[in-house]
């Protein structure tokens, strides 16, 4: 069984990102970059399925400029078998990403595509769903548990009301939620081994995909600074302020 794991290069989750002075986007100069945390969970889950003997091959794929090869190599160090980079310097929006992934799905015919539920830079939460629609495949989003059995995959999903389990026919698209697993760290020997694993590079043109953006970013600015709070000396004063100053009760 083959699993395709799309991994996105994003600013490290622990870095405080600032807006560029001209408001055209986030300032990523000298910012530490990493695999999107939800994609890291997807790689970990694929590796666990391989360790359990369910999966035989894991392909890590990243779309972007040359620097995203770093995130593919990290995925290879974590246990993926080979990598694919679709190289472009252009800004990629979720529809373009989904179309490129669809072209790779057509070529590779994976049994499962395991994506993150969301990238932490754009917070889009769209790619997995769009890919499922474009490929005409069943989808299980926000997975907190995945179980493959008898040509099907059972996906337990985190939804507002609690947990829901859906049974999907394979091939299927799954997106990972935070509680699916805790990703491992790559060991030094595995980081060294990853350098020798195969990594194919292709372009959107070679895949025949139009990646022109459909959305325009009007302005990127930091949220308004919050003013400091105050301590009140009693419940009576609090109620009075809520009633007469904030006018919320
Ligand atoms: P999004 O819809 O942008 O929130 O992204 C959801 C998921 O789609 C991510 O967690 C990745 O698995 C995948 N994805 C989005 N953009 C890329 C990219 N440039 N390269 C590889 N995978 C991506």
PDB file of N, CA and C in Angstrom, residues 16 18 43 75 91 110 129 131 133 167 193 208 237:
ATOM      1  N   UNK A  16       7.721  34.263  16.315  1.00  0.00           N
ATOM      2  CA  UNK A  16       6.712  35.328  16.230  1.00  0.00           C
ATOM      3  C   UNK A  16       6.872  36.010  14.869  1.00  0.00           C
ATOM      4  N   UNK A  18       6.196  38.660  11.890  1.00  0.00           N
ATOM      5  CA  UNK A  18       5.789  40.067  11.761  1.00  0.00           C
ATOM      6  C   UNK A  18       5.321  40.347  10.331  1.00  0.00           C
ATOM      7  N   UNK A  43       3.191  12.664   8.388  1.00  0.00           N
ATOM      8  CA  UNK A  43       4.371  11.828   8.108  1.00  0.00           C
ATOM      9  C   UNK A  43       4.477  10.754   9.195  1.00  0.00           C
ATOM     10  N   UNK A  75      11.310  14.835   6.069  1.00  0.00           N
ATOM     11  CA  UNK A  75      10.312  13.758   5.999  1.00  0.00           C
ATOM     12  C   UNK A  75      10.992  12.426   5.687  1.00  0.00           C
ATOM     13  N   UNK A  91       3.589  32.181  -5.902  1.00  0.00           N
ATOM     14  CA  UNK A  91       2.763  31.973  -4.706  1.00  0.00           C
ATOM     15  C   UNK A  91       1.725  30.895  -5.032  1.00  0.00           C
ATOM     16  N   UNK A 110      -1.631   6.586  -5.357  1.00  0.00           N
ATOM     17  CA  UNK A 110      -1.496   6.148  -3.962  1.00  0.00           C
ATOM     18  C   UNK A 110      -2.822   5.608  -3.426  1.00  0.00           C
ATOM     19  N   UNK A 129      -9.699  18.967   1.147  1.00  0.00           N
ATOM     20  CA  UNK A 129     -11.084  18.914   0.664  1.00  0.00           C
ATOM     21  C   UNK A 129     -11.144  19.145  -0.843  1.00  0.00           C
ATOM     22  N   UNK A 131      -8.718  18.641  -3.013  1.00  0.00           N
ATOM     23  CA  UNK A 131      -8.108  17.494  -3.697  1.00  0.00           C
ATOM     24  C   UNK A 131      -9.114  16.343  -3.800  1.00  0.00           C
ATOM     25  N   UNK A 133     -12.330  16.524  -3.914  1.00  0.00           N
ATOM     26  CA  UNK A 133     -13.338  16.865  -4.923  1.00  0.00           C
ATOM     27  C   UNK A 133     -12.771  16.706  -6.333  1.00  0.00           C
ATOM     28  N   UNK A 167     -16.219   5.293   7.504  1.00  0.00           N
ATOM     29  CA  UNK A 167     -15.501   4.212   6.820  1.00  0.00           C
ATOM     30  C   UNK A 167     -15.371   4.621   5.360  1.00  0.00           C
ATOM     31  N   UNK A 193      21.098   9.187   6.310  1.00  0.00           N
ATOM     32  CA  UNK A 193      20.562   8.248   5.304  1.00  0.00           C
ATOM     33  C   UNK A 193      19.615   8.966   4.334  1.00  0.00           C
ATOM     34  N   UNK A 208       1.225  19.923 -16.370  1.00  0.00           N
ATOM     35  CA  UNK A 208       0.106  20.493 -17.135  1.00  0.00           C
ATOM     36  C   UNK A 208      -0.908  21.215 -16.266  1.00  0.00           C
ATOM     37  N   UNK A 237     -17.894  45.944  42.456  1.00  0.00           N
ATOM     38  CA  UNK A 237     -17.271  46.900  41.526  1.00  0.00           C
ATOM     39  C   UNK A 237     -17.244  46.292  40.115  1.00  0.00           C
TER      40      UNK A 237
END
